[in-house]
Amino acid sequence: MTTTTKPAAPATTAPARRPGAVALSLRQSRLEITQFLRSRESVVFTMGFPVIMILIFAAIFDDEIAPGVSYTQYFITGMIATGLMTVSFQNLGIWIPIERDRGVLKRYRGTPMPKWVWFAGKVIMVVAIGIAETVLLLAVSVALFDLELPGTAAKWLTFGWVSVLGVTACTLCGIAISSLARTARSGSAVVTPVALVLQFISGVFFVFTELPTWMQQVAALFPLKWMCQGLRSVFLPEAFGAREPGGSFELDRVALVLVAWCVIGLVLCLTTFRWTTKRDG
C-alpha cells in the first residue's frame, strides 16, 4: 500500500510595501541636496557670495544711516533676503533648465514616481540650504559686526513668516522662470540679470528711500523689496520704521504682497512648467 503526499503549497511572499509620501519626498530631497553639494560652483556662489559681499561692504562703509543704525546693519538684513532669493529663485532658475536640457526631467516623467515628489524634493532642498545659509550669515554678522539678534518672540515670529513666505514666493517664481530658458546655457543669462537688478532697486546695496521714486515704485512690485523691509523690522530699531516709504515697516502689507506672489508663482508654475525641451516635442 502506497501513500501519496501532496506537493507543498508554494510559499506566498507579501508584496513589497511601497514607501509613503513622506519617505519619497525625503529620498528625493536627499538626492537634490547631494547634487547641490557636489557642485562646488553652486555651493561657493550660493553660500559664499552673501558672506563675501558683507565683508566687502562692511570694510568700505562704516558710517551710520540713522541714530544707532550703521550701514552694515542695514546691509546685512538685505543680504539675508538676497541669500534666500539666491538659493530659491536664482538656483532653481539656473539648474532646472540644465536638468531639462540633459533629459533628466523627461526621464523623471517616464517613471512611476509621482510628479509632485520631484517638486517636493526641490522645495525641501531649498529650505534646508536656505536655513544653513541664514545661520551662516547670522553667525558671521553677530561675530564680526555686532549684529543684535531679535530679543523677543514676536520678532522671531516675524523673522520666521517673512522668511517662509519669501522663500515660497521665490521658489515658485524660480520654477516658473526656468521655462523661459531654451537651453541649459541660457538659464544663467535669463535669471542672473533679473536677480541683480532686483537687488539694486530693492534696498539691498543702497538705502531704499535714497533711490529714485520711480525705482522704488518698480521694486515694490516684486517680493525682494518686501522681504528686505520685513527683515529690517526684525533686526533694526522700531524707530527706523519712520524712515520707510510708508512711515512704518508695514508688516501687514509685507504679508499681503508676499502671499500674492506665492499665488502668482503657483499659477505661473502650473501654466508654464515644461518637462521637456521644445526640440523633444
Coordinates of N, CA, C and O in Angstrom, one line a residue, residues 4-109:
T4 N 0.5 8.6 -1.0 CA 0.9 9.8 -1.8 C 0.9 11.0 -1.0 O 0.0 11.2 -0.1
T5 N 1.9 11.8 -1.2 CA 2.0 13.1 -0.4 C 1.7 14.2 -1.4 O 2.1 14.2 -2.5
K6 N 0.9 15.1 -0.9 CA 0.5 16.2 -1.7 C 1.7 17.2 -1.7 O 2.4 17.4 -0.8
P7 N 1.9 17.8 -2.9 CA 3.1 18.7 -3.0 C 2.8 20.0 -2.1 O 1.6 20.4 -2.0
A8 N 3.9 20.4 -1.5 CA 3.7 21.6 -0.6 C 3.3 22.8 -1.4 O 3.7 23.0 -2.6
A9 N 2.4 23.5 -0.8 CA 1.9 24.7 -1.5 C 3.0 25.7 -1.6 O 3.8 25.9 -0.7
P10 N 3.1 26.4 -2.7 CA 4.2 27.4 -2.9 C 4.1 28.5 -1.8 O 3.0 29.0 -1.5
A11 N 5.2 28.9 -1.3 CA 5.2 29.9 -0.3 C 4.8 31.3 -0.9 O 5.2 31.6 -2.1
T12 N 4.0 32.0 -0.3 CA 3.5 33.3 -0.8 C 4.3 34.4 -0.1 O 4.5 34.3 1.1
T13 N 4.8 35.3 -0.9 CA 5.5 36.4 -0.4 C 4.6 37.6 -0.4 O 3.9 37.9 -1.3
A14 N 4.7 38.3 0.7 CA 3.9 39.5 0.9 C 4.4 40.6 -0.1 O 5.7 40.7 -0.3
P15 N 3.6 41.3 -0.8 CA 4.0 42.3 -1.7 C 4.8 43.4 -1.0 O 4.6 43.7 0.2
A16 N 5.8 43.8 -1.7 CA 6.7 44.9 -1.1 C 5.9 46.1 -0.8 O 5.1 46.6 -1.6
R17 N 6.2 46.6 0.4 CA 5.4 47.8 0.8 C 6.0 49.1 0.2 O 7.2 49.3 0.2
R18 N 5.2 49.8 -0.5 CA 5.6 51.0 -1.2 C 5.9 52.1 -0.2 O 5.2 52.3 0.8
P19 N 7.0 52.8 -0.4 CA 7.3 53.9 0.5 C 6.2 55.0 0.5 O 5.6 55.2 -0.6
G20 N 5.9 55.6 1.6 CA 4.9 56.6 1.7 C 5.3 57.9 1.1 O 6.4 58.1 0.6
A21 N 4.4 58.9 1.2 CA 4.6 60.2 0.6 C 5.8 60.9 1.2 O 6.7 61.5 0.6
V22 N 5.9 60.8 2.6 CA 7.0 61.5 3.3 C 8.3 60.8 3.0 O 9.3 61.5 2.7
A23 N 8.3 59.5 2.9 CA 9.6 58.8 2.6 C 10.1 59.2 1.2 O 11.3 59.4 1.0
L24 N 9.2 59.2 0.2 CA 9.5 59.5 -1.1 C 10.1 61.0 -1.2 O 11.1 61.2 -1.9
S25 N 9.4 61.9 -0.5 CA 9.9 63.3 -0.5 C 11.3 63.4 0.1 O 12.1 64.1 -0.4
L26 N 11.5 62.7 1.2 CA 12.8 62.8 1.9 C 13.9 62.2 1.0 O 15.0 62.7 1.0
R27 N 13.6 61.1 0.3 CA 14.6 60.4 -0.6 C 15.0 61.4 -1.7 O 16.1 61.5 -2.0
Q28 N 13.9 62.0 -2.3 CA 14.2 62.9 -3.4 C 15.0 64.1 -2.9 O 15.9 64.6 -3.6
S29 N 14.6 64.7 -1.7 CA 15.3 65.8 -1.2 C 16.8 65.5 -0.9 O 17.7 66.3 -1.1
R30 N 17.0 64.3 -0.4 CA 18.4 63.9 -0.1 C 19.2 63.8 -1.4 O 20.4 64.2 -1.4
L31 N 18.6 63.4 -2.4 CA 19.3 63.4 -3.7 C 19.6 64.8 -4.2 O 20.7 65.1 -4.7
E32 N 18.6 65.7 -4.1 CA 18.8 67.0 -4.5 C 19.9 67.7 -3.7 O 20.7 68.5 -4.3
I33 N 19.9 67.5 -2.4 CA 20.9 68.2 -1.6 C 22.3 67.6 -1.9 O 23.3 68.4 -2.0
T34 N 22.4 66.3 -2.2 CA 23.7 65.7 -2.5 C 24.2 66.3 -3.9 O 25.4 66.6 -4.0
Q35 N 23.3 66.4 -4.8 CA 23.7 67.0 -6.1 C 24.1 68.4 -6.0 O 25.1 68.9 -6.6
F36 N 23.4 69.2 -5.1 CA 23.8 70.6 -4.9 C 25.2 70.7 -4.2 O 26.1 71.5 -4.7
L37 N 25.5 69.8 -3.2 CA 26.8 69.9 -2.5 C 27.9 69.4 -3.4 O 29.1 69.8 -3.2
R38 N 27.6 68.6 -4.4 CA 28.7 68.1 -5.3 C 29.1 69.1 -6.3 O 30.1 69.0 -7.0
S39 N 28.2 70.1 -6.5 CA 28.5 71.2 -7.4 C 29.2 72.3 -6.7 O 28.6 73.1 -6.0
R40 N 30.5 72.4 -6.7 CA 31.3 73.3 -6.0 C 31.0 74.8 -6.3 O 30.9 75.7 -5.5
E41 N 30.7 75.0 -7.6 CA 30.4 76.4 -8.0 C 29.1 76.8 -7.4 O 29.0 78.0 -6.9
S42 N 28.1 76.0 -7.3 CA 26.8 76.4 -6.7 C 27.0 76.6 -5.2 O 26.4 77.6 -4.7
V43 N 27.8 75.8 -4.5 CA 28.0 75.9 -3.1 C 28.7 77.2 -2.8 O 28.3 78.0 -1.9
V44 N 29.7 77.5 -3.6 CA 30.5 78.7 -3.3 C 29.7 80.0 -3.6 O 29.7 80.9 -2.8
F45 N 29.0 79.9 -4.7 CA 28.2 81.1 -5.1 C 27.0 81.3 -4.2 O 26.8 82.4 -3.7
T46 N 26.3 80.3 -3.9 CA 25.1 80.4 -3.1 C 25.4 80.7 -1.6 O 24.8 81.6 -1.0
M47 N 26.4 80.0 -1.0 CA 26.7 80.1 0.4 C 27.7 81.2 0.6 O 27.7 81.9 1.6
G48 N 28.7 81.3 -0.3 CA 29.8 82.2 0.0 C 29.6 83.6 -0.5 O 30.1 84.6 0.1
F49 N 28.8 83.8 -1.6 CA 28.6 85.2 -2.1 C 28.1 86.2 -1.1 O 28.6 87.3 -1.0
P50 N 27.0 85.9 -0.4 CA 26.5 86.9 0.6 C 27.5 87.2 1.7 O 27.6 88.4 2.1
V51 N 28.2 86.2 2.1 CA 29.2 86.5 3.2 C 30.3 87.4 2.6 O 30.8 88.3 3.3
I52 N 30.8 87.1 1.4 CA 31.8 87.9 0.8 C 31.4 89.4 0.6 O 32.1 90.3 0.9
M53 N 30.1 89.5 0.2 CA 29.6 90.9 0.0 C 29.5 91.6 1.3 O 29.8 92.8 1.3
I54 N 29.1 90.9 2.4 CA 29.0 91.6 3.7 C 30.4 92.1 4.1 O 30.6 93.2 4.6
L55 N 31.4 91.2 3.9 CA 32.8 91.6 4.3 C 33.3 92.8 3.5 O 33.9 93.7 4.0
I56 N 33.0 92.8 2.2 CA 33.5 93.9 1.3 C 32.8 95.2 1.7 O 33.4 96.2 1.9
F57 N 31.5 95.2 1.8 CA 30.7 96.4 2.0 C 31.0 96.9 3.4 O 31.0 98.1 3.7
A58 N 31.1 96.0 4.4 CA 31.4 96.5 5.8 C 32.8 97.1 5.9 O 32.9 98.1 6.7
A59 N 33.7 96.7 5.0 CA 35.0 97.3 5.0 C 35.0 98.7 4.4 O 35.8 99.6 4.7
I60 N 34.1 98.9 3.4 CA 34.0 100.2 2.7 C 33.2 101.2 3.4 O 33.6 102.4 3.5
F61 N 32.0 100.8 3.9 CA 31.1 101.7 4.5 C 30.9 101.4 6.0 O 30.5 100.3 6.4
D62 N 31.3 102.4 6.8 CA 31.2 102.2 8.3 C 30.5 103.3 9.0 O 30.6 103.4 10.2
D63 N 29.8 104.1 8.2 CA 29.1 105.3 8.8 C 27.7 104.8 9.2 O 27.2 103.8 8.9
E64 N 27.0 105.7 10.0 CA 25.6 105.5 10.4 C 24.6 106.1 9.4 O 24.9 107.2 8.9
I65 N 23.5 105.4 9.1 CA 22.5 106.0 8.3 C 21.3 106.5 9.1 O 20.5 107.2 8.6
A66 N 21.4 106.2 10.4 CA 20.4 106.7 11.3 C 21.0 106.6 12.7 O 21.9 105.8 12.9
P67 N 20.5 107.3 13.7 CA 21.0 107.2 15.1 C 20.9 105.7 15.6 O 19.8 105.1 15.6
G68 N 22.1 105.2 15.8 CA 22.1 103.8 16.3 C 22.0 102.7 15.3 O 22.0 101.5 15.6
V69 N 22.0 103.1 14.0 CA 21.9 102.1 12.9 C 23.0 102.4 11.9 O 23.1 103.4 11.3
S70 N 23.9 101.4 11.9 CA 25.0 101.5 10.9 C 24.6 101.0 9.6 O 23.7 100.2 9.4
Y71 N 25.4 101.4 8.5 CA 25.1 100.9 7.2 C 25.2 99.4 7.2 O 24.5 98.7 6.5
T72 N 26.2 98.9 7.9 CA 26.4 97.4 7.9 C 25.2 96.7 8.4 O 24.8 95.6 7.8
Q73 N 24.6 97.2 9.5 CA 23.4 96.5 10.0 C 22.3 96.5 8.9 O 21.6 95.5 8.7
Y74 N 22.1 97.6 8.3 CA 21.1 97.8 7.2 C 21.4 96.8 6.1 O 20.5 96.1 5.6
F75 N 22.7 96.7 5.7 CA 23.1 95.9 4.6 C 22.9 94.4 4.9 O 22.5 93.6 4.0
I76 N 23.2 94.0 6.1 CA 23.1 92.6 6.5 C 21.7 92.1 6.3 O 21.4 91.0 5.8
T77 N 20.7 92.9 6.7 CA 19.3 92.5 6.5 C 19.0 92.2 5.0 O 18.3 91.3 4.7
G78 N 19.5 93.1 4.2 CA 19.3 92.9 2.7 C 19.9 91.7 2.2 O 19.4 91.0 1.3
M79 N 21.1 91.4 2.7 CA 21.9 90.2 2.2 C 21.2 88.9 2.7 O 21.3 87.9 2.0
I80 N 20.6 88.9 3.9 CA 19.8 87.7 4.3 C 18.7 87.4 3.3 O 18.5 86.3 2.9
A81 N 18.0 88.5 3.0 CA 16.9 88.3 2.0 C 17.5 87.9 0.6 O 16.9 87.0 0.0
T82 N 18.6 88.5 0.2 CA 19.2 88.1 -1.0 C 19.7 86.7 -1.0 O 19.5 85.9 -2.0
G83 N 20.2 86.2 0.1 CA 20.6 84.8 0.2 C 19.5 83.9 0.0 O 19.6 82.8 -0.6
L84 N 18.3 84.2 0.6 CA 17.1 83.4 0.5 C 16.6 83.4 -1.0 O 16.2 82.3 -1.5
M85 N 16.7 84.5 -1.6 CA 16.3 84.6 -3.0 C 17.3 83.8 -3.9 O 16.9 83.2 -4.9
T86 N 18.6 83.9 -3.6 CA 19.6 83.2 -4.4 C 19.4 81.7 -4.4 O 19.4 81.0 -5.4
V87 N 19.2 81.1 -3.2 CA 19.1 79.7 -3.1 C 17.8 79.2 -3.7 O 17.7 78.0 -4.0
S88 N 16.8 80.0 -3.8 CA 15.5 79.6 -4.3 C 15.3 80.0 -5.8 O 15.4 79.2 -6.7
F89 N 15.1 81.3 -6.0 CA 14.8 81.8 -7.3 C 15.9 81.6 -8.3 O 15.8 81.0 -9.4
Q90 N 17.1 82.1 -7.9 CA 18.2 82.0 -8.8 C 18.8 80.6 -9.0 O 19.0 80.2 -10.2
N91 N 18.9 79.8 -8.0 CA 19.4 78.5 -8.1 C 18.5 77.6 -8.9 O 19.0 76.9 -9.8
L92 N 17.2 77.7 -8.7 CA 16.3 76.8 -9.4 C 16.1 77.3 -10.9 O 16.0 76.5 -11.8
G93 N 16.1 78.6 -11.0 CA 16.0 79.1 -12.4 C 17.2 78.8 -13.3 O 17.0 78.7 -14.5
I94 N 18.3 78.5 -12.7 CA 19.5 78.1 -13.5 C 19.6 76.6 -13.7 O 19.9 76.1 -14.7
W95 N 19.3 75.8 -12.6 CA 19.6 74.4 -12.6 C 18.5 73.6 -13.3 O 18.7 72.6 -13.9
I96 N 17.2 74.0 -13.2 CA 16.1 73.3 -13.8 C 16.3 73.3 -15.4 O 16.1 72.2 -16.0
P97 N 16.7 74.3 -16.0 CA 16.9 74.2 -17.5 C 18.1 73.3 -17.8 O 18.0 72.6 -18.9
I98 N 19.1 73.2 -16.9 CA 20.1 72.2 -17.2 C 19.6 70.8 -17.1 O 19.9 69.9 -18.0
E99 N 18.8 70.5 -16.1 CA 18.2 69.2 -16.0 C 17.2 68.9 -17.1 O 17.2 67.7 -17.6
R100 N 16.5 69.9 -17.6 CA 15.6 69.7 -18.7 C 16.4 69.4 -20.0 O 16.0 68.5 -20.8
D101 N 17.5 70.2 -20.2 CA 18.2 70.0 -21.4 C 18.9 68.7 -21.5 O 19.1 68.1 -22.6
R102 N 19.3 68.2 -20.3 CA 20.0 66.9 -20.3 C 19.1 65.7 -20.3 O 19.5 64.5 -20.3
G103 N 17.8 65.9 -20.3 CA 16.8 64.9 -20.4 C 16.4 64.3 -19.0 O 15.7 63.3 -19.0
V104 N 16.9 64.9 -17.9 CA 16.7 64.4 -16.6 C 15.2 64.4 -16.3 O 14.6 63.5 -15.8
L105 N 14.6 65.6 -16.6 CA 13.1 65.8 -16.3 C 12.3 64.8 -17.1 O 11.3 64.3 -16.7
K106 N 12.7 64.6 -18.4 CA 12.0 63.7 -19.2 C 12.0 62.3 -18.7 O 10.9 61.6 -18.7
R107 N 13.1 61.9 -18.1 CA 13.2 60.5 -17.5 C 12.4 60.4 -16.3 O 11.7 59.4 -16.0
Y108 N 12.4 61.5 -15.5 CA 11.5 61.5 -14.3 C 10.1 61.4 -14.6 O 9.3 60.6 -14.0
R109 N 9.6 62.1 -15.7 CA 8.2 62.0 -16.1 C 7.8 60.6 -16.5 O 6.7 60.2 -16.4

